[in-house]
Protein backbone atom coordinates (compact mmCIF):
# COMPACT_ATOMS: atom_id res chain seq x y z
CA UNK A 1 0.00 0.00 0.00
CA UNK A 2 1.44 3.38 -1.03
CA UNK A 3 1.86 6.03 1.68
CA UNK A 4 -0.84 8.22 0.10
CA UNK A 5 -3.27 5.32 0.42
CA UNK A 6 -2.22 4.68 4.03
CA UNK A 7 -2.95 8.32 4.86
CA UNK A 8 -6.31 8.20 3.06
CA UNK A 9 -7.31 4.91 4.69
CA UNK A 10 -6.71 6.41 8.15
CA UNK A 11 -8.55 9.66 7.48
CA UNK A 12 -11.48 7.99 5.66
CA UNK A 13 -11.90 5.46 8.47
CA UNK A 14 -12.37 8.22 11.02
CA UNK A 15 -14.55 10.36 8.74
CA UNK A 16 -16.84 7.32 8.41
CA UNK A 17 -16.91 7.18 12.21
CA UNK A 18 -18.21 10.75 12.40
CA UNK A 19 -14.94 12.70 12.67
CA UNK A 20 -14.40 15.99 10.86
CA UNK A 21 -11.31 15.94 8.64
CA UNK A 22 -9.19 18.97 9.52
CA UNK A 23 -6.16 20.10 7.53
CA UNK A 24 -2.74 20.14 9.14
CA UNK A 25 -1.84 23.38 10.85
CA UNK A 26 1.44 25.04 9.86
CA UNK A 27 4.74 23.91 11.33
CA UNK A 28 5.01 27.14 13.31
CA UNK A 29 2.14 27.25 15.80
CA UNK A 30 0.14 30.46 15.89
CA UNK A 31 -0.57 32.00 19.29
CA UNK A 32 1.37 29.43 21.31
CA UNK A 33 4.57 30.82 22.83
CA UNK A 34 5.23 27.46 24.55
CA UNK A 35 6.16 25.74 21.26
CA UNK A 36 8.61 26.60 18.51
CA UNK A 37 7.38 23.92 16.06
CA UNK A 38 4.25 21.79 15.87
CA UNK A 39 5.21 18.55 17.60
CA UNK A 40 1.96 16.60 17.33
CA UNK A 41 -1.53 16.57 15.91
CA UNK A 42 -3.09 17.88 19.11
CA UNK A 43 -1.30 21.27 19.06
CA UNK A 44 -3.94 23.00 16.94
CA UNK A 45 -6.60 21.69 19.34
CA UNK A 46 -4.87 22.70 22.57
CA UNK A 47 -7.40 25.41 23.41
CA UNK A 48 -10.28 23.09 22.53
CA UNK A 49 -8.96 20.57 25.08
CA UNK A 50 -8.55 23.38 27.61
CA UNK A 51 -12.15 24.49 26.97
CA UNK A 52 -11.16 28.05 25.98
CA UNK A 53 -11.99 27.57 22.28
CA UNK A 54 -15.26 26.20 20.92
CA UNK A 55 -15.50 24.31 17.63
CA UNK A 56 -18.63 22.99 15.96
CA UNK A 57 -17.48 19.35 15.97
CA UNK A 58 -16.69 16.97 18.80
CA UNK A 59 -14.45 14.57 16.88
CA UNK A 60 -11.69 15.31 14.39
CA UNK A 61 -9.04 13.59 12.31
CA UNK A 62 -5.93 15.02 10.65
CA UNK A 63 -2.51 14.34 9.22
CA UNK A 64 -0.27 16.85 10.94
CA UNK A 65 3.15 18.05 9.80
CA UNK A 66 5.55 17.78 12.77
CA UNK A 67 9.12 18.64 13.75
CA UNK A 68 10.64 17.31 16.97
CA UNK A 69 13.90 19.19 17.14
CA UNK A 70 14.04 20.60 20.63
CA UNK A 71 11.87 21.07 23.67
CA UNK A 72 10.06 18.27 25.46
CA UNK A 73 9.86 16.07 22.38
CA UNK A 74 13.25 16.06 20.74
CA UNK A 75 14.15 13.34 18.24
CA UNK A 76 17.30 15.00 16.90
CA UNK A 77 19.70 12.70 18.74
CA UNK A 78 17.99 9.68 17.19
CA UNK A 79 17.82 10.84 13.59
CA UNK A 80 20.41 9.00 11.51
CA UNK A 81 20.90 6.32 14.17
CA UNK A 82 17.56 4.50 13.90
CA UNK A 83 15.34 3.32 11.06
CA UNK A 84 12.30 5.09 12.51
CA UNK A 85 13.14 8.70 13.49
CA UNK A 86 12.98 11.78 11.29
CA UNK A 87 13.43 15.50 11.54
CA UNK A 88 10.16 16.22 9.71
CA UNK A 89 7.33 13.69 9.82
CA UNK A 90 3.55 13.40 9.50
CA UNK A 91 1.33 12.33 12.37
CA UNK A 92 -2.06 10.80 11.66
CA UNK A 93 -4.50 11.41 14.48
CA UNK A 94 -8.05 11.05 15.72
CA UNK A 95 -9.38 13.32 18.45
CA UNK A 96 -12.41 13.41 20.71
CA UNK A 97 -13.42 16.59 22.49
CA UNK A 98 -15.71 15.27 25.22
CA UNK A 99 -17.33 12.66 23.00
CA UNK A 100 -15.73 9.20 23.34
CA UNK A 101 -13.03 8.32 25.85
CA UNK A 102 -10.96 5.24 26.63
CA UNK A 103 -13.23 2.41 25.58
CA UNK A 104 -14.13 3.67 22.14
CA UNK A 105 -10.65 5.03 21.46
CA UNK A 106 -9.18 1.58 22.08
CA UNK A 107 -11.93 -0.18 20.10
CA UNK A 108 -11.48 2.19 17.13
CA UNK A 109 -7.71 1.73 17.18
CA UNK A 110 -8.08 -2.04 17.25
CA UNK A 111 -10.61 -2.06 14.41
CA UNK A 112 -8.42 0.21 12.28
CA UNK A 113 -5.25 -1.82 12.81
CA UNK A 114 -6.68 -5.31 12.53
CA UNK A 115 -9.59 -4.88 10.10
CA UNK A 116 -8.62 -1.93 7.87
CA UNK A 117 -4.84 -2.31 7.84
CA UNK A 118 -5.16 -6.06 8.54
CA UNK A 119 -2.05 -6.20 10.72
CA UNK A 120 -1.07 -9.55 12.19
CA UNK A 121 -2.47 -9.42 15.75
CA UNK A 122 0.37 -11.60 17.02
CA UNK A 123 2.87 -8.89 16.14
CA UNK A 124 1.17 -6.22 18.23
CA UNK A 125 2.20 -5.26 21.77
CA UNK A 126 0.39 -2.83 24.04
CA UNK A 127 1.36 -0.66 26.99
CA UNK A 128 -0.85 1.15 29.49
CA UNK A 129 -0.13 3.51 32.36
CA UNK A 130 0.58 1.60 35.54
CA UNK A 131 -2.33 3.30 37.36
CA UNK A 132 -4.78 3.05 34.46
CA UNK A 133 -6.71 -0.10 35.39
CA UNK A 134 -9.60 0.94 33.17
CA UNK A 135 -7.55 0.82 29.95
CA UNK A 136 -5.91 -2.40 31.04
CA UNK A 137 -9.33 -3.95 31.62
CA UNK A 138 -10.58 -2.81 28.19
CA UNK A 139 -7.56 -4.33 26.43
CA UNK A 140 -7.63 -7.61 28.33
CA UNK A 141 -11.36 -8.20 28.71
CA UNK A 142 -13.10 -6.37 25.85
CA UNK A 143 -10.47 -6.65 23.11
CA UNK A 144 -9.21 -9.98 24.55
CA UNK A 145 -5.63 -8.84 24.05
CA UNK A 146 -3.16 -11.44 25.42
CA UNK A 147 -1.84 -10.46 28.86
CA UNK A 148 1.69 -11.62 28.00
CA UNK A 149 2.02 -8.85 25.41
CA UNK A 150 0.62 -6.05 27.59
CA UNK A 151 2.90 -4.11 29.89
CA UNK A 152 2.35 -1.37 32.44
CA UNK A 153 4.67 1.61 32.28
CA UNK A 154 4.93 4.73 34.34
CA UNK A 155 6.50 7.89 32.89
CA UNK A 156 6.60 6.51 29.34
CA UNK A 157 2.82 6.20 29.45
CA UNK A 158 1.99 9.73 30.54
CA UNK A 159 1.98 12.16 27.63
CA UNK A 160 2.31 15.95 27.83
CA UNK A 161 2.63 18.38 24.97
CA UNK A 162 5.21 20.47 26.82
CA UNK A 163 6.05 21.58 30.35
CA UNK A 164 2.58 23.07 30.66
CA UNK A 165 -0.75 22.34 29.00
CA UNK A 166 -3.03 19.36 28.35
CA UNK A 167 -1.75 15.92 29.37
CA UNK A 168 -2.85 12.50 30.50
CA UNK A 169 -2.12 8.78 30.68
CA UNK A 170 -1.67 6.97 27.40
CA UNK A 171 -1.79 3.53 25.87
CA UNK A 172 0.73 2.75 23.13
CA UNK A 173 0.59 0.09 20.45
CA UNK A 174 3.84 -1.40 19.16
CA UNK A 175 4.59 -3.52 16.10
CA UNK A 176 7.20 -6.29 16.34
CA UNK A 177 9.37 -6.18 13.22
CA UNK A 178 11.02 -9.48 14.15
CA UNK A 179 13.86 -10.99 16.09
CA UNK A 180 16.54 -10.19 13.52
CA UNK A 181 16.43 -6.59 14.76
CA UNK A 182 17.79 -5.32 18.10
CA UNK A 183 15.34 -4.18 20.76
CA UNK A 184 13.52 -5.20 23.92
CA UNK A 185 9.78 -5.70 24.32
CA UNK A 186 8.21 -2.55 25.78
CA UNK A 187 9.16 -2.25 29.46
CA UNK A 188 10.01 0.73 31.65
CA UNK A 189 13.59 1.81 31.05
CA UNK A 190 14.33 -0.69 28.24
CA UNK A 191 15.16 0.27 24.67
CA UNK A 192 12.65 -1.13 22.16
CA UNK A 193 15.17 -0.44 19.38
CA UNK A 194 14.06 -0.85 15.81
CA UNK A 195 12.43 -4.19 16.60
CA UNK A 196 9.41 -3.06 18.65
CA UNK A 197 8.24 0.17 17.04
CA UNK A 198 5.55 2.34 18.56
CA UNK A 199 3.01 2.84 15.81
CA UNK A 200 0.01 4.36 17.61
CA UNK A 201 -0.33 6.35 20.80
CA UNK A 202 -3.72 6.84 22.42
CA UNK A 203 -3.62 9.70 24.93
CA UNK A 204 -6.47 10.08 27.38
CA UNK A 205 -6.37 13.83 27.89
CA UNK A 206 -7.62 14.51 31.37
CA UNK A 207 -5.43 17.19 32.93
CA UNK A 208 -3.94 20.62 32.42
CA UNK A 209 -0.50 21.15 33.94
CA UNK A 210 0.24 24.67 35.14
CA UNK A 211 3.59 26.49 35.58
CA UNK A 212 4.03 25.01 39.05
CA UNK A 213 3.52 21.49 37.74
CA UNK A 214 0.09 21.23 39.35
CA UNK A 215 -2.48 19.10 37.51
CA UNK A 216 -6.13 20.17 37.30
CA UNK A 217 -8.93 18.37 35.49
CA UNK A 218 -9.81 19.48 31.96
CA UNK A 219 -13.46 20.54 31.57
CA UNK A 220 -14.11 17.39 29.51
CA UNK A 221 -12.35 14.06 29.13
CA UNK A 222 -10.78 14.03 25.68
CA UNK A 223 -8.78 11.78 23.38
CA UNK A 224 -5.65 12.67 21.38
CA UNK A 225 -4.00 10.01 19.27
CA UNK A 226 -0.99 9.87 16.99
CA UNK A 227 0.25 7.40 14.41
CA UNK A 228 3.46 8.16 12.52
CA UNK A 229 2.64 7.99 8.82
CA UNK A 230 6.19 6.86 7.99
CA UNK A 231 6.08 4.06 10.59
CA UNK A 232 2.71 2.58 9.61
CA UNK A 233 3.68 2.89 5.94
CA UNK A 234 6.83 0.86 6.65
CA UNK A 235 4.69 -1.85 8.25
CA UNK A 236 2.29 -1.84 5.28
CA UNK A 237 5.23 -2.07 2.86
CA UNK A 238 6.80 -5.01 4.76
CA UNK A 239 9.93 -3.18 5.80
CA UNK A 240 11.29 -2.19 9.20
CA UNK A 241 13.08 0.79 7.65
CA UNK A 242 11.06 3.98 7.12
CA UNK A 243 13.69 5.12 4.62
CA UNK A 244 12.87 2.10 2.43
CA UNK A 245 9.25 3.24 1.93
CA UNK A 246 7.92 5.09 -1.10
CA UNK A 247 8.06 8.30 0.98
CA UNK A 248 11.87 8.37 0.75
CA UNK A 249 13.00 5.74 -1.72
CA UNK A 250 12.68 7.73 -4.89
CA UNK A 251 14.45 10.74 -3.42
CA UNK A 252 17.28 8.60 -2.05
CA UNK A 253 17.65 6.70 -5.34
N1 LIG B 1 0.10 13.62 21.22
C1 LIG B 1 0.44 12.23 21.27
C2 LIG B 1 1.79 11.95 20.71
O1 LIG B 1 2.38 12.80 20.12
C3 LIG B 1 -0.60 11.47 20.49
O2 LIG B 1 -0.73 12.06 19.27
O3 LIG B 1 2.28 10.86 20.86
mmCIF file of C-alpha atoms and ligand atoms in Angstrom:
data_model
loop_
_atom_site.group_PDB
_atom_site.id
_atom_site.type_symbol
_atom_site.label_atom_id
_atom_site.label_comp_id
_atom_site.label_asym_id
_atom_site.label_seq_id
_atom_site.Cartn_x
_atom_site.Cartn_y
_atom_site.Cartn_z
ATOM 1 C CA UNK A 1 0.000 0.000 0.000
ATOM 2 C CA UNK A 2 1.442 3.378 -1.027
ATOM 3 C CA UNK A 3 1.859 6.031 1.678
ATOM 4 C CA UNK A 4 -0.836 8.215 0.097
ATOM 5 C CA UNK A 5 -3.265 5.315 0.421
ATOM 6 C CA UNK A 6 -2.220 4.684 4.033
ATOM 7 C CA UNK A 7 -2.954 8.319 4.863
ATOM 8 C CA UNK A 8 -6.308 8.202 3.060
ATOM 9 C CA UNK A 9 -7.313 4.908 4.695
ATOM 10 C CA UNK A 10 -6.712 6.409 8.148
ATOM 11 C CA UNK A 11 -8.551 9.663 7.477
ATOM 12 C CA UNK A 12 -11.482 7.985 5.656
ATOM 13 C CA UNK A 13 -11.896 5.463 8.474
ATOM 14 C CA UNK A 14 -12.373 8.223 11.022
ATOM 15 C CA UNK A 15 -14.548 10.358 8.739
ATOM 16 C CA UNK A 16 -16.843 7.323 8.407
ATOM 17 C CA UNK A 17 -16.914 7.178 12.213
ATOM 18 C CA UNK A 18 -18.211 10.755 12.403
ATOM 19 C CA UNK A 19 -14.938 12.698 12.673
ATOM 20 C CA UNK A 20 -14.398 15.987 10.857
ATOM 21 C CA UNK A 21 -11.310 15.943 8.640
ATOM 22 C CA UNK A 22 -9.189 18.968 9.522
ATOM 23 C CA UNK A 23 -6.157 20.102 7.528
ATOM 24 C CA UNK A 24 -2.742 20.136 9.137
ATOM 25 C CA UNK A 25 -1.840 23.380 10.846
ATOM 26 C CA UNK A 26 1.443 25.043 9.864
ATOM 27 C CA UNK A 27 4.736 23.912 11.326
ATOM 28 C CA UNK A 28 5.015 27.137 13.306
ATOM 29 C CA UNK A 29 2.142 27.254 15.797
ATOM 30 C CA UNK A 30 0.139 30.463 15.888
ATOM 31 C CA UNK A 31 -0.571 32.003 19.288
ATOM 32 C CA UNK A 32 1.369 29.435 21.306
ATOM 33 C CA UNK A 33 4.567 30.821 22.831
ATOM 34 C CA UNK A 34 5.234 27.462 24.553
ATOM 35 C CA UNK A 35 6.161 25.744 21.264
ATOM 36 C CA UNK A 36 8.613 26.600 18.509
ATOM 37 C CA UNK A 37 7.375 23.923 16.058
ATOM 38 C CA UNK A 38 4.252 21.788 15.868
ATOM 39 C CA UNK A 39 5.215 18.553 17.602
ATOM 40 C CA UNK A 40 1.964 16.599 17.333
ATOM 41 C CA UNK A 41 -1.530 16.570 15.914
ATOM 42 C CA UNK A 42 -3.095 17.885 19.105
ATOM 43 C CA UNK A 43 -1.302 21.271 19.056
ATOM 44 C CA UNK A 44 -3.936 22.996 16.944
ATOM 45 C CA UNK A 45 -6.604 21.685 19.341
ATOM 46 C CA UNK A 46 -4.867 22.705 22.566
ATOM 47 C CA UNK A 47 -7.402 25.411 23.406
ATOM 48 C CA UNK A 48 -10.280 23.086 22.532
ATOM 49 C CA UNK A 49 -8.964 20.569 25.081
ATOM 50 C CA UNK A 50 -8.550 23.379 27.606
ATOM 51 C CA UNK A 51 -12.149 24.491 26.969
ATOM 52 C CA UNK A 52 -11.160 28.045 25.984
ATOM 53 C CA UNK A 53 -11.994 27.573 22.285
ATOM 54 C CA UNK A 54 -15.265 26.201 20.919
ATOM 55 C CA UNK A 55 -15.503 24.309 17.631
ATOM 56 C CA UNK A 56 -18.631 22.991 15.955
ATOM 57 C CA UNK A 57 -17.479 19.354 15.966
ATOM 58 C CA UNK A 58 -16.692 16.967 18.803
ATOM 59 C CA UNK A 59 -14.449 14.565 16.884
ATOM 60 C CA UNK A 60 -11.689 15.312 14.395
ATOM 61 C CA UNK A 61 -9.039 13.589 12.311
ATOM 62 C CA UNK A 62 -5.933 15.015 10.647
ATOM 63 C CA UNK A 63 -2.514 14.338 9.215
ATOM 64 C CA UNK A 64 -0.272 16.854 10.942
ATOM 65 C CA UNK A 65 3.155 18.050 9.801
ATOM 66 C CA UNK A 66 5.554 17.784 12.769
ATOM 67 C CA UNK A 67 9.120 18.637 13.747
ATOM 68 C CA UNK A 68 10.637 17.314 16.966
ATOM 69 C CA UNK A 69 13.904 19.185 17.137
ATOM 70 C CA UNK A 70 14.042 20.597 20.631
ATOM 71 C CA UNK A 71 11.874 21.071 23.673
ATOM 72 C CA UNK A 72 10.061 18.273 25.461
ATOM 73 C CA UNK A 73 9.856 16.069 22.376
ATOM 74 C CA UNK A 74 13.251 16.058 20.738
ATOM 75 C CA UNK A 75 14.150 13.340 18.236
ATOM 76 C CA UNK A 76 17.295 14.998 16.899
ATOM 77 C CA UNK A 77 19.700 12.703 18.744
ATOM 78 C CA UNK A 78 17.986 9.681 17.185
ATOM 79 C CA UNK A 79 17.822 10.840 13.588
ATOM 80 C CA UNK A 80 20.414 9.001 11.514
ATOM 81 C CA UNK A 81 20.903 6.319 14.168
ATOM 82 C CA UNK A 82 17.559 4.502 13.897
ATOM 83 C CA UNK A 83 15.338 3.324 11.065
ATOM 84 C CA UNK A 84 12.300 5.093 12.510
ATOM 85 C CA UNK A 85 13.138 8.696 13.487
ATOM 86 C CA UNK A 86 12.980 11.784 11.293
ATOM 87 C CA UNK A 87 13.431 15.500 11.545
ATOM 88 C CA UNK A 88 10.164 16.218 9.710
ATOM 89 C CA UNK A 89 7.328 13.688 9.825
ATOM 90 C CA UNK A 90 3.553 13.403 9.500
ATOM 91 C CA UNK A 91 1.333 12.333 12.368
ATOM 92 C CA UNK A 92 -2.064 10.804 11.657
ATOM 93 C CA UNK A 93 -4.503 11.407 14.481
ATOM 94 C CA UNK A 94 -8.048 11.054 15.716
ATOM 95 C CA UNK A 95 -9.384 13.318 18.446
ATOM 96 C CA UNK A 96 -12.406 13.412 20.707
ATOM 97 C CA UNK A 97 -13.424 16.589 22.492
ATOM 98 C CA UNK A 98 -15.706 15.267 25.220
ATOM 99 C CA UNK A 99 -17.328 12.665 22.996
ATOM 100 C CA UNK A 100 -15.731 9.197 23.344
ATOM 101 C CA UNK A 101 -13.033 8.316 25.849
ATOM 102 C CA UNK A 102 -10.957 5.237 26.635
ATOM 103 C CA UNK A 103 -13.226 2.409 25.577
ATOM 104 C CA UNK A 104 -14.134 3.674 22.138
ATOM 105 C CA UNK A 105 -10.647 5.029 21.464
ATOM 106 C CA UNK A 106 -9.182 1.579 22.082
ATOM 107 C CA UNK A 107 -11.931 -0.175 20.096
ATOM 108 C CA UNK A 108 -11.481 2.185 17.130
ATOM 109 C CA UNK A 109 -7.706 1.727 17.184
ATOM 110 C CA UNK A 110 -8.081 -2.041 17.250
ATOM 111 C CA UNK A 111 -10.612 -2.056 14.405
ATOM 112 C CA UNK A 112 -8.422 0.211 12.281
ATOM 113 C CA UNK A 113 -5.245 -1.818 12.811
ATOM 114 C CA UNK A 114 -6.675 -5.308 12.527
ATOM 115 C CA UNK A 115 -9.587 -4.880 10.102
ATOM 116 C CA UNK A 116 -8.619 -1.933 7.869
ATOM 117 C CA UNK A 117 -4.836 -2.308 7.843
ATOM 118 C CA UNK A 118 -5.159 -6.058 8.539
ATOM 119 C CA UNK A 119 -2.050 -6.200 10.718
ATOM 120 C CA UNK A 120 -1.068 -9.550 12.190
ATOM 121 C CA UNK A 121 -2.474 -9.424 15.745
ATOM 122 C CA UNK A 122 0.371 -11.603 17.019
ATOM 123 C CA UNK A 123 2.873 -8.888 16.137
ATOM 124 C CA UNK A 124 1.169 -6.218 18.228
ATOM 125 C CA UNK A 125 2.201 -5.264 21.774
ATOM 126 C CA UNK A 126 0.393 -2.833 24.042
ATOM 127 C CA UNK A 127 1.362 -0.659 26.990
ATOM 128 C CA UNK A 128 -0.854 1.146 29.494
ATOM 129 C CA UNK A 129 -0.127 3.509 32.359
ATOM 130 C CA UNK A 130 0.584 1.595 35.545
ATOM 131 C CA UNK A 131 -2.331 3.300 37.359
ATOM 132 C CA UNK A 132 -4.781 3.049 34.461
ATOM 133 C CA UNK A 133 -6.707 -0.097 35.389
ATOM 134 C CA UNK A 134 -9.598 0.941 33.168
ATOM 135 C CA UNK A 135 -7.553 0.818 29.948
ATOM 136 C CA UNK A 136 -5.905 -2.401 31.044
ATOM 137 C CA UNK A 137 -9.325 -3.950 31.620
ATOM 138 C CA UNK A 138 -10.575 -2.813 28.187
ATOM 139 C CA UNK A 139 -7.559 -4.328 26.432
ATOM 140 C CA UNK A 140 -7.632 -7.607 28.335
ATOM 141 C CA UNK A 141 -11.359 -8.202 28.707
ATOM 142 C CA UNK A 142 -13.100 -6.369 25.851
ATOM 143 C CA UNK A 143 -10.470 -6.653 23.113
ATOM 144 C CA UNK A 144 -9.214 -9.983 24.552
ATOM 145 C CA UNK A 145 -5.633 -8.840 24.054
ATOM 146 C CA UNK A 146 -3.158 -11.440 25.417
ATOM 147 C CA UNK A 147 -1.841 -10.462 28.859
ATOM 148 C CA UNK A 148 1.689 -11.617 28.003
ATOM 149 C CA UNK A 149 2.021 -8.850 25.413
ATOM 150 C CA UNK A 150 0.615 -6.052 27.594
ATOM 151 C CA UNK A 151 2.904 -4.107 29.892
ATOM 152 C CA UNK A 152 2.349 -1.374 32.443
ATOM 153 C CA UNK A 153 4.669 1.609 32.279
ATOM 154 C CA UNK A 154 4.928 4.734 34.337
ATOM 155 C CA UNK A 155 6.505 7.888 32.895
ATOM 156 C CA UNK A 156 6.599 6.508 29.340
ATOM 157 C CA UNK A 157 2.822 6.202 29.450
ATOM 158 C CA UNK A 158 1.991 9.725 30.545
ATOM 159 C CA UNK A 159 1.978 12.160 27.633
ATOM 160 C CA UNK A 160 2.312 15.950 27.827
ATOM 161 C CA UNK A 161 2.634 18.383 24.970
ATOM 162 C CA UNK A 162 5.213 20.474 26.825
ATOM 163 C CA UNK A 163 6.052 21.577 30.347
ATOM 164 C CA UNK A 164 2.578 23.071 30.664
ATOM 165 C CA UNK A 165 -0.748 22.341 28.998
ATOM 166 C CA UNK A 166 -3.031 19.356 28.353
ATOM 167 C CA UNK A 167 -1.749 15.918 29.369
ATOM 168 C CA UNK A 168 -2.850 12.501 30.501
ATOM 169 C CA UNK A 169 -2.116 8.784 30.676
ATOM 170 C CA UNK A 170 -1.665 6.970 27.397
ATOM 171 C CA UNK A 171 -1.786 3.531 25.872
ATOM 172 C CA UNK A 172 0.725 2.754 23.133
ATOM 173 C CA UNK A 173 0.588 0.089 20.448
ATOM 174 C CA UNK A 174 3.841 -1.400 19.162
ATOM 175 C CA UNK A 175 4.593 -3.523 16.104
ATOM 176 C CA UNK A 176 7.199 -6.289 16.340
ATOM 177 C CA UNK A 177 9.372 -6.183 13.223
ATOM 178 C CA UNK A 178 11.019 -9.478 14.149
ATOM 179 C CA UNK A 179 13.861 -10.990 16.095
ATOM 180 C CA UNK A 180 16.536 -10.193 13.522
ATOM 181 C CA UNK A 181 16.433 -6.587 14.764
ATOM 182 C CA UNK A 182 17.786 -5.317 18.098
ATOM 183 C CA UNK A 183 15.342 -4.175 20.764
ATOM 184 C CA UNK A 184 13.518 -5.200 23.922
ATOM 185 C CA UNK A 185 9.785 -5.700 24.315
ATOM 186 C CA UNK A 186 8.208 -2.547 25.775
ATOM 187 C CA UNK A 187 9.158 -2.246 29.459
ATOM 188 C CA UNK A 188 10.012 0.729 31.648
ATOM 189 C CA UNK A 189 13.591 1.809 31.047
ATOM 190 C CA UNK A 190 14.334 -0.686 28.241
ATOM 191 C CA UNK A 191 15.159 0.268 24.668
ATOM 192 C CA UNK A 192 12.649 -1.127 22.164
ATOM 193 C CA UNK A 193 15.173 -0.437 19.382
ATOM 194 C CA UNK A 194 14.064 -0.848 15.806
ATOM 195 C CA UNK A 195 12.426 -4.188 16.601
ATOM 196 C CA UNK A 196 9.406 -3.061 18.654
ATOM 197 C CA UNK A 197 8.244 0.169 17.039
ATOM 198 C CA UNK A 198 5.546 2.339 18.562
ATOM 199 C CA UNK A 199 3.009 2.840 15.808
ATOM 200 C CA UNK A 200 0.013 4.363 17.610
ATOM 201 C CA UNK A 201 -0.328 6.355 20.803
ATOM 202 C CA UNK A 202 -3.722 6.844 22.424
ATOM 203 C CA UNK A 203 -3.616 9.696 24.925
ATOM 204 C CA UNK A 204 -6.467 10.077 27.385
ATOM 205 C CA UNK A 205 -6.373 13.834 27.886
ATOM 206 C CA UNK A 206 -7.624 14.515 31.365
ATOM 207 C CA UNK A 207 -5.427 17.188 32.934
ATOM 208 C CA UNK A 208 -3.944 20.619 32.421
ATOM 209 C CA UNK A 209 -0.502 21.145 33.938
ATOM 210 C CA UNK A 210 0.241 24.674 35.144
ATOM 211 C CA UNK A 211 3.586 26.489 35.576
ATOM 212 C CA UNK A 212 4.026 25.010 39.055
ATOM 213 C CA UNK A 213 3.522 21.492 37.744
ATOM 214 C CA UNK A 214 0.088 21.227 39.352
ATOM 215 C CA UNK A 215 -2.484 19.103 37.508
ATOM 216 C CA UNK A 216 -6.128 20.172 37.297
ATOM 217 C CA UNK A 217 -8.933 18.368 35.486
ATOM 218 C CA UNK A 218 -9.813 19.480 31.959
ATOM 219 C CA UNK A 219 -13.460 20.540 31.574
ATOM 220 C CA UNK A 220 -14.111 17.391 29.510
ATOM 221 C CA UNK A 221 -12.350 14.058 29.135
ATOM 222 C CA UNK A 222 -10.783 14.027 25.677
ATOM 223 C CA UNK A 223 -8.778 11.780 23.381
ATOM 224 C CA UNK A 224 -5.654 12.668 21.385
ATOM 225 C CA UNK A 225 -3.996 10.006 19.269
ATOM 226 C CA UNK A 226 -0.993 9.874 16.994
ATOM 227 C CA UNK A 227 0.254 7.402 14.407
ATOM 228 C CA UNK A 228 3.455 8.164 12.521
ATOM 229 C CA UNK A 229 2.637 7.991 8.823
ATOM 230 C CA UNK A 230 6.193 6.865 7.990
ATOM 231 C CA UNK A 231 6.078 4.058 10.586
ATOM 232 C CA UNK A 232 2.709 2.583 9.611
ATOM 233 C CA UNK A 233 3.678 2.891 5.938
ATOM 234 C CA UNK A 234 6.830 0.856 6.648
ATOM 235 C CA UNK A 235 4.689 -1.853 8.251
ATOM 236 C CA UNK A 236 2.290 -1.839 5.277
ATOM 237 C CA UNK A 237 5.231 -2.072 2.863
ATOM 238 C CA UNK A 238 6.802 -5.006 4.755
ATOM 239 C CA UNK A 239 9.926 -3.179 5.804
ATOM 240 C CA UNK A 240 11.290 -2.186 9.199
ATOM 241 C CA UNK A 241 13.078 0.791 7.650
ATOM 242 C CA UNK A 242 11.060 3.981 7.122
ATOM 243 C CA UNK A 243 13.693 5.123 4.622
ATOM 244 C CA UNK A 244 12.870 2.099 2.430
ATOM 245 C CA UNK A 245 9.247 3.238 1.932
ATOM 246 C CA UNK A 246 7.920 5.087 -1.095
ATOM 247 C CA UNK A 247 8.058 8.298 0.983
ATOM 248 C CA UNK A 248 11.867 8.373 0.751
ATOM 249 C CA UNK A 249 13.000 5.744 -1.715
ATOM 250 C CA UNK A 250 12.679 7.733 -4.892
ATOM 251 C CA UNK A 251 14.450 10.738 -3.423
ATOM 252 C CA UNK A 252 17.277 8.597 -2.048
ATOM 253 C CA UNK A 253 17.648 6.697 -5.338
HETATM 254 N N1 LIG B 1 0.104 13.623 21.223
HETATM 255 C C1 LIG B 1 0.441 12.229 21.269
HETATM 256 C C2 LIG B 1 1.794 11.951 20.714
HETATM 257 O O1 LIG B 1 2.377 12.801 20.118
HETATM 258 C C3 LIG B 1 -0.599 11.468 20.494
HETATM 259 O O2 LIG B 1 -0.731 12.062 19.272
HETATM 260 O O3 LIG B 1 2.276 10.858 20.859
#
